[in-house]
Short mmCIF file of C-alpha atoms in Angstrom, two decimals:
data_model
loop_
_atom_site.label_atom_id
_atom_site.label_comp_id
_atom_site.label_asym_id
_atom_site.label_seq_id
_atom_site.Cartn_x
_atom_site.Cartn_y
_atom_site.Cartn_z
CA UNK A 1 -37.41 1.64 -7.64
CA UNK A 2 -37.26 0.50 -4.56
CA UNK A 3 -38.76 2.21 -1.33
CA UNK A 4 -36.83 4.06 0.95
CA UNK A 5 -36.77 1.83 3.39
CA UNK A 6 -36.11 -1.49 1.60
CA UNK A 7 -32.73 -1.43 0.84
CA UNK A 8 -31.83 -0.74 4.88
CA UNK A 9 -30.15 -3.80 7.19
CA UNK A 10 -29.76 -1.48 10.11
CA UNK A 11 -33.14 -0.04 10.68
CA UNK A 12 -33.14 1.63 14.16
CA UNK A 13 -35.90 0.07 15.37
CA UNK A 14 -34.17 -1.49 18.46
CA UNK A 15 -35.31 -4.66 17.10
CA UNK A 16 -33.04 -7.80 17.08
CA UNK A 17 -33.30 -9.38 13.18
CA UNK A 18 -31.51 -11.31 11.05
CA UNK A 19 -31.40 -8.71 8.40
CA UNK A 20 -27.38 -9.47 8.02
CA UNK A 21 -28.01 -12.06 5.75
CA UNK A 22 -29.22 -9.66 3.44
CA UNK A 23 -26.31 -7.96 2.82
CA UNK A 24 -24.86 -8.30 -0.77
CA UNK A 25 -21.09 -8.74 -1.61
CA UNK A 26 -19.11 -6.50 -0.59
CA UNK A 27 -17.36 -3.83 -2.87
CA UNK A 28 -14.17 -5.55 -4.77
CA UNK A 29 -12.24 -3.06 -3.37
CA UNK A 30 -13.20 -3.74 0.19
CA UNK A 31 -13.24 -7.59 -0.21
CA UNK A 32 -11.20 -9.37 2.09
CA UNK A 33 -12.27 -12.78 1.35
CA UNK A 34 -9.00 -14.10 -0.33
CA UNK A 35 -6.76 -13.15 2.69
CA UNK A 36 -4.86 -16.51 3.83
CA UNK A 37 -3.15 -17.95 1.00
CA UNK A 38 -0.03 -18.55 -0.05
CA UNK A 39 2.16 -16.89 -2.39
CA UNK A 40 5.22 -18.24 -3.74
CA UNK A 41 8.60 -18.06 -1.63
CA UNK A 42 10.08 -15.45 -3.51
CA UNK A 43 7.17 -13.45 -3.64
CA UNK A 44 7.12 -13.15 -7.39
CA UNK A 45 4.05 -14.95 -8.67
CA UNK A 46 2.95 -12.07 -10.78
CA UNK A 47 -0.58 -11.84 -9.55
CA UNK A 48 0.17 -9.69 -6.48
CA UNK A 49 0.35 -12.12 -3.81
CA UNK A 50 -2.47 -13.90 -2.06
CA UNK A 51 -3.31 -11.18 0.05
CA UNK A 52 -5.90 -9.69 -2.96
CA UNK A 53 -4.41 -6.10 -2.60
CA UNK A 54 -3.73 -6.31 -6.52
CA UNK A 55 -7.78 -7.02 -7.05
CA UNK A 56 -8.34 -4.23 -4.57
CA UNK A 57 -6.48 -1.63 -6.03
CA UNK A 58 -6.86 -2.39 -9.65
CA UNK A 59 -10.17 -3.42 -9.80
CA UNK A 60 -11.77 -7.44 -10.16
CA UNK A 61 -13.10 -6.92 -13.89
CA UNK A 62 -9.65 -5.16 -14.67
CA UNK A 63 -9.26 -8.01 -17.22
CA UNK A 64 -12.40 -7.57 -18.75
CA UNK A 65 -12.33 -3.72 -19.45
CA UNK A 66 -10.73 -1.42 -21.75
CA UNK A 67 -8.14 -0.28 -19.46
CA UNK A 68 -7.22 3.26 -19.63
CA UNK A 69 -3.62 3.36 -21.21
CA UNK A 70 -1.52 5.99 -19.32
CA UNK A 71 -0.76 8.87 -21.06
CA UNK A 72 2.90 9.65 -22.75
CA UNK A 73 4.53 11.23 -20.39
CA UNK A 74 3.35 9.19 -17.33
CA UNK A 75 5.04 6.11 -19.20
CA UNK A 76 8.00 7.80 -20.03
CA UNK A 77 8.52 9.32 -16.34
CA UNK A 78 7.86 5.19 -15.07
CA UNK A 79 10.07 3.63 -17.56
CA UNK A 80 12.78 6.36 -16.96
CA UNK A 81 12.55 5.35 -12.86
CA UNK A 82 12.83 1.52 -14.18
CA UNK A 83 16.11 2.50 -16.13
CA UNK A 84 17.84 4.49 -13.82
CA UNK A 85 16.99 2.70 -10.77
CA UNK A 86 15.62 5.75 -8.81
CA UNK A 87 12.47 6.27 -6.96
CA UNK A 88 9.33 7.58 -8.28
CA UNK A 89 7.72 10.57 -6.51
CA UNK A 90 4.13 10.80 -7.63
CA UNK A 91 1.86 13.30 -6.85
CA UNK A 92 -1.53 14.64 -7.44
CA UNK A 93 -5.11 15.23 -5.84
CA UNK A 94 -6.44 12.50 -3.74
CA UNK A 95 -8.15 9.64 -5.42
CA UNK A 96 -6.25 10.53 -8.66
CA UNK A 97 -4.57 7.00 -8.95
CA UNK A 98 -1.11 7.26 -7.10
CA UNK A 99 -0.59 3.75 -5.20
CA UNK A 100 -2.52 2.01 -8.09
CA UNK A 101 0.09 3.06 -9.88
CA UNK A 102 2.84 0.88 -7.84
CA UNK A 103 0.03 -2.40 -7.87
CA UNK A 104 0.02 -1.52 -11.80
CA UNK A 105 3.76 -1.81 -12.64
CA UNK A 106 3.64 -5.39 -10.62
CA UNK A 107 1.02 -6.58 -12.11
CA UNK A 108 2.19 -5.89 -15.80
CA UNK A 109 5.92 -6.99 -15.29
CA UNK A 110 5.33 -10.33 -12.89
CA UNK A 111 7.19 -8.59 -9.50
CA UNK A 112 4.88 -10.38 -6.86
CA UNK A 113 2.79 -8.48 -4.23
CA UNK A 114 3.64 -4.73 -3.50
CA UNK A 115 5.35 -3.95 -0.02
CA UNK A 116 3.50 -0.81 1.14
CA UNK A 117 4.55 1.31 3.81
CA UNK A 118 1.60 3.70 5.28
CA UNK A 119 3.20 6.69 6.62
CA UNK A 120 2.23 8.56 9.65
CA UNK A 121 3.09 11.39 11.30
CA UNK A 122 5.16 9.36 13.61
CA UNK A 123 6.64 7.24 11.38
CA UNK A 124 10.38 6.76 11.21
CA UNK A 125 12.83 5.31 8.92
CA UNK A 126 13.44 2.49 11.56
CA UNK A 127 9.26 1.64 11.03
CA UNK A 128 10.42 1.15 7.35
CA UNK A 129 13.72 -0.76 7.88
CA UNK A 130 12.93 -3.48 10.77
CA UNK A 131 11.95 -3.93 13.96
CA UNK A 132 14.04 -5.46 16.15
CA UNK A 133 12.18 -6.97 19.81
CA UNK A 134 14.28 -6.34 22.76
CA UNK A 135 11.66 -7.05 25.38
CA UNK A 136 9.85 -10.32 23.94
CA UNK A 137 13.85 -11.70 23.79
CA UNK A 138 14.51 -10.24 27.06
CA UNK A 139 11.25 -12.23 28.68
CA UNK A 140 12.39 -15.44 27.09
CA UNK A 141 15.70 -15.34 28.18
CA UNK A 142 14.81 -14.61 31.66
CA UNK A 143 12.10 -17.36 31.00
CA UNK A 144 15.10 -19.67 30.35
CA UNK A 145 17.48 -18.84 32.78
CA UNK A 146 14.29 -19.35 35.10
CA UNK A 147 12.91 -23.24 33.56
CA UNK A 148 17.21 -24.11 33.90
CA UNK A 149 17.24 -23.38 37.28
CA UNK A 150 14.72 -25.72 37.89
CA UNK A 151 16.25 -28.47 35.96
CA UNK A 152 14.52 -27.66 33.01
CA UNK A 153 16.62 -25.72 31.23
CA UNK A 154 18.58 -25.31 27.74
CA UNK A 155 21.25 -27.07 26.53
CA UNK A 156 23.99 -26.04 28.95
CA UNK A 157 26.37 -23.47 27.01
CA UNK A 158 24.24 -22.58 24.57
CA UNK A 159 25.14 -19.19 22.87
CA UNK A 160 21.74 -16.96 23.95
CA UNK A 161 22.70 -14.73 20.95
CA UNK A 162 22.33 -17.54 18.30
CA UNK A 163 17.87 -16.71 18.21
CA UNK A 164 18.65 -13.10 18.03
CA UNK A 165 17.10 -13.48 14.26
CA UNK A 166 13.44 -14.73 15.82
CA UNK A 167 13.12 -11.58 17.32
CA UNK A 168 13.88 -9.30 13.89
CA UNK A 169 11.79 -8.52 11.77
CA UNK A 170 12.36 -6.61 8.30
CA UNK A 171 9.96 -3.66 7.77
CA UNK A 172 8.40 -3.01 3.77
CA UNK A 173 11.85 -1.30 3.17
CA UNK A 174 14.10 -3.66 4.43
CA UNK A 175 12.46 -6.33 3.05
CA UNK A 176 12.35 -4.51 -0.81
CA UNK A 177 16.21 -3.91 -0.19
CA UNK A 178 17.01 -7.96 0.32
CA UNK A 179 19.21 -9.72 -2.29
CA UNK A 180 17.29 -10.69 -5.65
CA UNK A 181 17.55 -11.38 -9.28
CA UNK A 182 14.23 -9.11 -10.03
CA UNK A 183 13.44 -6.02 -8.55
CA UNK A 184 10.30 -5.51 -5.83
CA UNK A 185 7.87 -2.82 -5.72
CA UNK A 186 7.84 -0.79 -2.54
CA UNK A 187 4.84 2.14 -2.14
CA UNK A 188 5.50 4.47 0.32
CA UNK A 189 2.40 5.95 0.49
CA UNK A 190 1.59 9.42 1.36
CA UNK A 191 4.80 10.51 2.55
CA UNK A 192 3.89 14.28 2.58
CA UNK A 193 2.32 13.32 6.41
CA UNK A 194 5.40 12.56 7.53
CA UNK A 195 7.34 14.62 9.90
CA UNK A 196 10.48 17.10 9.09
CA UNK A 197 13.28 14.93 9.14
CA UNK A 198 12.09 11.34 7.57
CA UNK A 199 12.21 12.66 3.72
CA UNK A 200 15.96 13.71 4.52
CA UNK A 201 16.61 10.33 6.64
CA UNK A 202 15.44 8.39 3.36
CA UNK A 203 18.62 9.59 1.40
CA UNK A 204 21.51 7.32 2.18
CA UNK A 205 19.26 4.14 1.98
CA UNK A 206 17.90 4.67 -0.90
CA UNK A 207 20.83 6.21 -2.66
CA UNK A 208 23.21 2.96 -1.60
CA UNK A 209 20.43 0.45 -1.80
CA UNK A 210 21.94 -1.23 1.79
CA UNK A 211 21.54 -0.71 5.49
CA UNK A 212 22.81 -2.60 8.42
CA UNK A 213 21.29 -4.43 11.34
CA UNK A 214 23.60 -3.00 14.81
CA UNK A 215 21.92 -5.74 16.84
CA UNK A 216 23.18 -8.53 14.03
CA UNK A 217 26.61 -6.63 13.33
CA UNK A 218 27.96 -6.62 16.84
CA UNK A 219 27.77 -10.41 17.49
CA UNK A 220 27.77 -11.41 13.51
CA UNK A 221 31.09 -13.31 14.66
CA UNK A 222 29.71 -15.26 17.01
CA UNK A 223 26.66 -16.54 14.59
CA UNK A 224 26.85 -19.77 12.87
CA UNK A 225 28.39 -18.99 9.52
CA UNK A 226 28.05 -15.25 10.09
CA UNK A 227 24.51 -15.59 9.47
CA UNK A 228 21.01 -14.97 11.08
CA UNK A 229 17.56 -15.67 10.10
CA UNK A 230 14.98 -12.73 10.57
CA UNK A 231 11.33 -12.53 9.32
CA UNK A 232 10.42 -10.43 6.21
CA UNK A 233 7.58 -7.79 5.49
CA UNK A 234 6.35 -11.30 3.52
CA UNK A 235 6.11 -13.06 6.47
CA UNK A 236 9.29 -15.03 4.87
CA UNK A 237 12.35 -16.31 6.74
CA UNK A 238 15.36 -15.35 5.13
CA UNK A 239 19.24 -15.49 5.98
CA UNK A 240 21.51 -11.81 6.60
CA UNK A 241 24.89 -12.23 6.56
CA UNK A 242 27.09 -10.07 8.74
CA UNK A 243 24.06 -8.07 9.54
CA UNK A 244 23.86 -6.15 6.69
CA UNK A 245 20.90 -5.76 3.76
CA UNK A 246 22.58 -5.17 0.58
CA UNK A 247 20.25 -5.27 -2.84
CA UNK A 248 21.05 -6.90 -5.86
CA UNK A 249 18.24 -5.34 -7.93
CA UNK A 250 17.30 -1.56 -6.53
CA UNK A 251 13.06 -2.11 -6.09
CA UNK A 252 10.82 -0.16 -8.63
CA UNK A 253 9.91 2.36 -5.10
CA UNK A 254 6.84 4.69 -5.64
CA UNK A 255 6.48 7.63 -2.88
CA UNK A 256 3.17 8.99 -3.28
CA UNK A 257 2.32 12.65 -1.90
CA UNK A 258 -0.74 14.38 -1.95
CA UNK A 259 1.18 18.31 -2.16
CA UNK A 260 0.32 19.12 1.88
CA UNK A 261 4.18 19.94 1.95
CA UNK A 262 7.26 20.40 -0.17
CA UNK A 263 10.31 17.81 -0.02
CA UNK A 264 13.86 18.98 0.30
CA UNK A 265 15.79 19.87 -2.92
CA UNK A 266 18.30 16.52 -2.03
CA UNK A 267 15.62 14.18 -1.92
CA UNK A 268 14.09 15.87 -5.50
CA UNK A 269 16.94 15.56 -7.30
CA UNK A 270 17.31 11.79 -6.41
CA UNK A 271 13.82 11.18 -8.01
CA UNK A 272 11.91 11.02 -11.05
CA UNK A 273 8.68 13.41 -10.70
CA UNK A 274 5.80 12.52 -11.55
CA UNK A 275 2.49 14.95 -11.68
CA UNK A 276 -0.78 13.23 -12.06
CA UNK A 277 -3.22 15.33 -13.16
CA UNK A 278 -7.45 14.96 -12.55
CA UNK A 279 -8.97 12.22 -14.43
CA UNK A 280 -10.92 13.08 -17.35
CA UNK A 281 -14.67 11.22 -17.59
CA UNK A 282 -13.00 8.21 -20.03
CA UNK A 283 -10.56 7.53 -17.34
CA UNK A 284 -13.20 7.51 -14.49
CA UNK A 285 -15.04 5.12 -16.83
CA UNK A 286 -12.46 3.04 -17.07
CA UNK A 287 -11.74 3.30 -13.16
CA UNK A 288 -15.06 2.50 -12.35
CA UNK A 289 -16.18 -0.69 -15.20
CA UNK A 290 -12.44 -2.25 -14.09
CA UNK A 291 -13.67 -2.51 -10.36
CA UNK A 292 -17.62 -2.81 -10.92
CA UNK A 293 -17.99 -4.18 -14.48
CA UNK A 294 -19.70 -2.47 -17.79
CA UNK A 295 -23.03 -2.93 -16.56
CA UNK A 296 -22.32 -0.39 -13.22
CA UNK A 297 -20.57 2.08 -15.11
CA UNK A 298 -23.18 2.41 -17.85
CA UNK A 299 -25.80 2.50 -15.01
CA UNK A 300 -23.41 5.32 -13.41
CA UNK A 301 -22.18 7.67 -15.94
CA UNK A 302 -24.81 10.77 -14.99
CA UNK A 303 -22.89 10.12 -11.26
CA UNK A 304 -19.25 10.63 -13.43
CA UNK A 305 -19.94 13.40 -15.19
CA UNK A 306 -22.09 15.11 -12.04
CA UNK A 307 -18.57 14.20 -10.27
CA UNK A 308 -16.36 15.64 -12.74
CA UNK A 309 -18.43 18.70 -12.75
CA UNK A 310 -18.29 18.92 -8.76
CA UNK A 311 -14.01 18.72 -9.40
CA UNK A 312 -13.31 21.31 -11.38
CA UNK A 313 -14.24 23.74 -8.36
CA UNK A 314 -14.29 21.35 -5.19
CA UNK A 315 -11.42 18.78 -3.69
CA UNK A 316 -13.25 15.08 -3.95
CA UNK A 317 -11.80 11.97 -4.81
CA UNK A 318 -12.28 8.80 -6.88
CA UNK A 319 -12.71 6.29 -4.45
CA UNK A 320 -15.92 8.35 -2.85
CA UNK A 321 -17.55 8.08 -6.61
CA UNK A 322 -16.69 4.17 -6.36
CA UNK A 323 -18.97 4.00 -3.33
CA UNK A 324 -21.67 6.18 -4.53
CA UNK A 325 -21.88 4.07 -7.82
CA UNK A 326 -21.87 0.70 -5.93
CA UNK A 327 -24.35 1.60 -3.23
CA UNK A 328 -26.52 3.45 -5.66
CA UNK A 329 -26.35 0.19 -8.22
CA UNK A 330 -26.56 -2.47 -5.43
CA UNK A 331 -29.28 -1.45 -2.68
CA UNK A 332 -31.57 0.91 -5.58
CA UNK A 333 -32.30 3.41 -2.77
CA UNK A 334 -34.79 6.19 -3.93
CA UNK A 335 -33.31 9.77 -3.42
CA UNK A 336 -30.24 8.16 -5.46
CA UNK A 337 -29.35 11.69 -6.29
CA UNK A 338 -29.41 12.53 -2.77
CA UNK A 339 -27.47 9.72 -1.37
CA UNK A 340 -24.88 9.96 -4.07
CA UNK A 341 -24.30 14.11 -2.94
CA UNK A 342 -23.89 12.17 0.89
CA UNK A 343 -21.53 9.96 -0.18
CA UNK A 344 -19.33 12.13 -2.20
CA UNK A 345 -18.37 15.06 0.30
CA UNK A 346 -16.12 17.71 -0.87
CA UNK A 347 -12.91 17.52 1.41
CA UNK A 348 -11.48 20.50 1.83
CA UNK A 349 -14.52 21.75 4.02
CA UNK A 350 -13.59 23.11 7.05
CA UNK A 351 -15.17 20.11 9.58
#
C-alpha cells in the first residue's frame, strides 16, 4: 500500500513541479482522446461516431465482458418503441442506466452516433429543432453592402437570400427528423428539468415526424431549385426543400427522466414507459468490468456490495461507484475505505 501522500499530483505545497506527468490515463468514461475524426456521411457507421461517446457510455472493455442482458420486460418495452415508431420514456434513479440505454440500441443495430439533446431549464423546443443566425447574416450583409460600395463588392444582383442556409443550423431534433432509409437515435436526456410547457410543445413534432423552417418557407421560391443547404447536429451539410423537415424513418427517440416531475397525460399516452429499476450487484459488476476490465471489478466488489448496501436506504448513483473503483484501483491511496465514502456522497442531502 502506498503512503498517503504518494499517490497525490497536487500537493499544496506552493511548489512549482512537474508532477503532471504522473498522472495515469484517464477514466474511459472521461477520455476525450478520440475526439476529431471522421464518421461516415450518413452518420451510420455502427460504432457510434468518432466522437467516442459510444466508448464513454458503454464502457471500453464492453467487448470483452459478460454484458448484462436486459431483463424481459425492458426488451419488450424497447422493441415495442422500435415497432410502433413512438418514443421511449425511461425513467429511474440516477445512475441507473437511462442514456446508456439510447448508446446501447445504436450500437447493437448499426444506427451511427446518438444525437443527444441536454435539457435545461431554459431549454425550448426551438434549442432542439435549429437555430437559425439572424445577426451573424445581418453583419455580413451589411459587411457586403459595405466592401461593394467600395468597389469591392458581390456580384451585382445577386439574390442576398440565396446563403440563408449558412446561417441554419439543425438542432439534435431536427437533425434525427431529416429524410433516411434507417432510423437515428435521438436522447433527450433528462427532460423532467425542463420547464412547464416544453413536454406539451414536443407533441405535434413528434407525433407527425416533420417541422418547418419559417425563415426557408417564406423565400423557398426564390431558392435555386426550392432548396437550401443548412448544417446538421453532425456537423453535415444537407439540402431542405421548401423549408420543411419531413422523416422517412421516425428515429428510435429515448427521453430520459429522473421522476423530479410528472408529464402530461397527452405526452404519456404517445409513449412507451419504461421503469428502470436499481441495479442488482451482477449488473453493477457488469457495469463496472465493461468500463474498467475484470481485473478492477474483482479488485472492487467489497466497494459494490458496500454501495448496494448504502442504496437500499440512501439516493447515490452508479457513475460515483465508477470513480471510487478507478481512483481506489489506480492511485492505491491508503484510507481506501475512506476515500471511497468521499467519493460516493449520498444525493439527496440537503447541501
Amino acid at each position: 500500500m502506498s503512503e498517503p501522500s504518494e499517490w497525490l499530483i497536487y500537493r499544496g505545497a506552493g511548489e512549482p513541479h512537474d508532477g503532471i506527468g504522473q498522472l495515469p490515463p484517464p477514466p474511459p468514461w472521461r477520455d476525450f482522446a478520440g475526439r476529431g475524426d471522421t464518421w461516415p456521411a450518413g452518420g451510420h457507421d455502427g460504432n457510434g461516431g468518432g466522437d467516442g461517446s459510444a466508448d464513454r457510455r458503454l464502457g471500453g472493455y464492453r467487448h470483452e465482458a459478460e454484458l448484462h442482458r436486459p431483463g424481459a420486460e425492458e426488451l419488450e418495452m424497447i422493441n415495442a418503441a422500435l415497432y410502433l415508431r413512438r418514443p421511449l420514456l425511461v425513467t429511474g434513479s440516477p445512475g441507473a442506466g437511462k442514456s446508456t440505454l439510447a448508446h446501447s440500441v445504436a450500437h447493437e443495430l448499426g444506427l451511427g452516433r446518438v444525437l443527444r439533446w441536454p435539457i435545461v431549464s431554459r431549454s425550448t423546443l426551438l434549442d432542439g429543432l435549429y437555430h437559425y443566425d439572424a445577426i451573424a447574416r445581418l453583419q455580413d450583409v451589411q459587411l457586403a453592402a459595405h466592401s461593394a460600395a467600395a468597389g469591392a463588392g458581390a456580384a451585382a444582383g445577386q439574390d442576398p437570400s440565396a446563403d440563408i442556409g449558412s446561417y441554419i443550423r439543425l438542432g439534435p431534433l431536427g437533425t434525427a427528423l431529416l429524410p433516411s432509409e434507417q432510423p437515428r437515435v435521438l436522447l433527450i436526456d433528462e427532460l423532467d428539468k425542463s420547464d412547464i410547457d416544453l413536454p406539451n410543445d414536443l407533441l405535434n413534432v413528434l407525433e407527425e415526424g416533420e417541422f418547418g423552417i419559417p425563415e426557408l418557407e417564406r423565400i423557398a421560391d426564390r431558392l435555386p431549385d426550392g432548396e437550401a443547404e443548412v448544417l446538421t447536429d453532425d456537423g453535415r451539410k444537407v439540402r431542405i426543400r421548401g423549408g420543411r423537415v419531413q422523416c422517412r424513418a421516425f428515429p428510435f427517440v429515448v427521453l430520459t427522466s429522473n421522476g423530479e416531475r410528472d408529464f402530461p397525460a397527452p405526452l404519456m399516452r404517445r409513449c412507451i414507459h419504461l421503469e428502470l429499476g436499481r441495479p442488482d450487484h451482477q449488473r453493477l459488476a457488469t457495469f463496472v468490468r465493461a468500463h474498467l476490465g475484470d481485473e478492477a471489478a474483482r479488485a472492487g466488489d467489497d466497494l459494490i456490495a458496500h454501495f448496494l448496501e448504502r442504496s437500499r436506504s440512501e439516493l447515490i448513483a452508479t457513475d460515483q461507484l465508477l470513480n471510487a473503483i478507478y481512483l481506489t484501483d489506480a492511485a492505491a491511496p491508503a484510507g481506501r475505505d475512506r476515500l471511497a465514502d468521499l467519493l460516493i456522497q449520498r444525493l439527496d442531502r440537503p447541501r
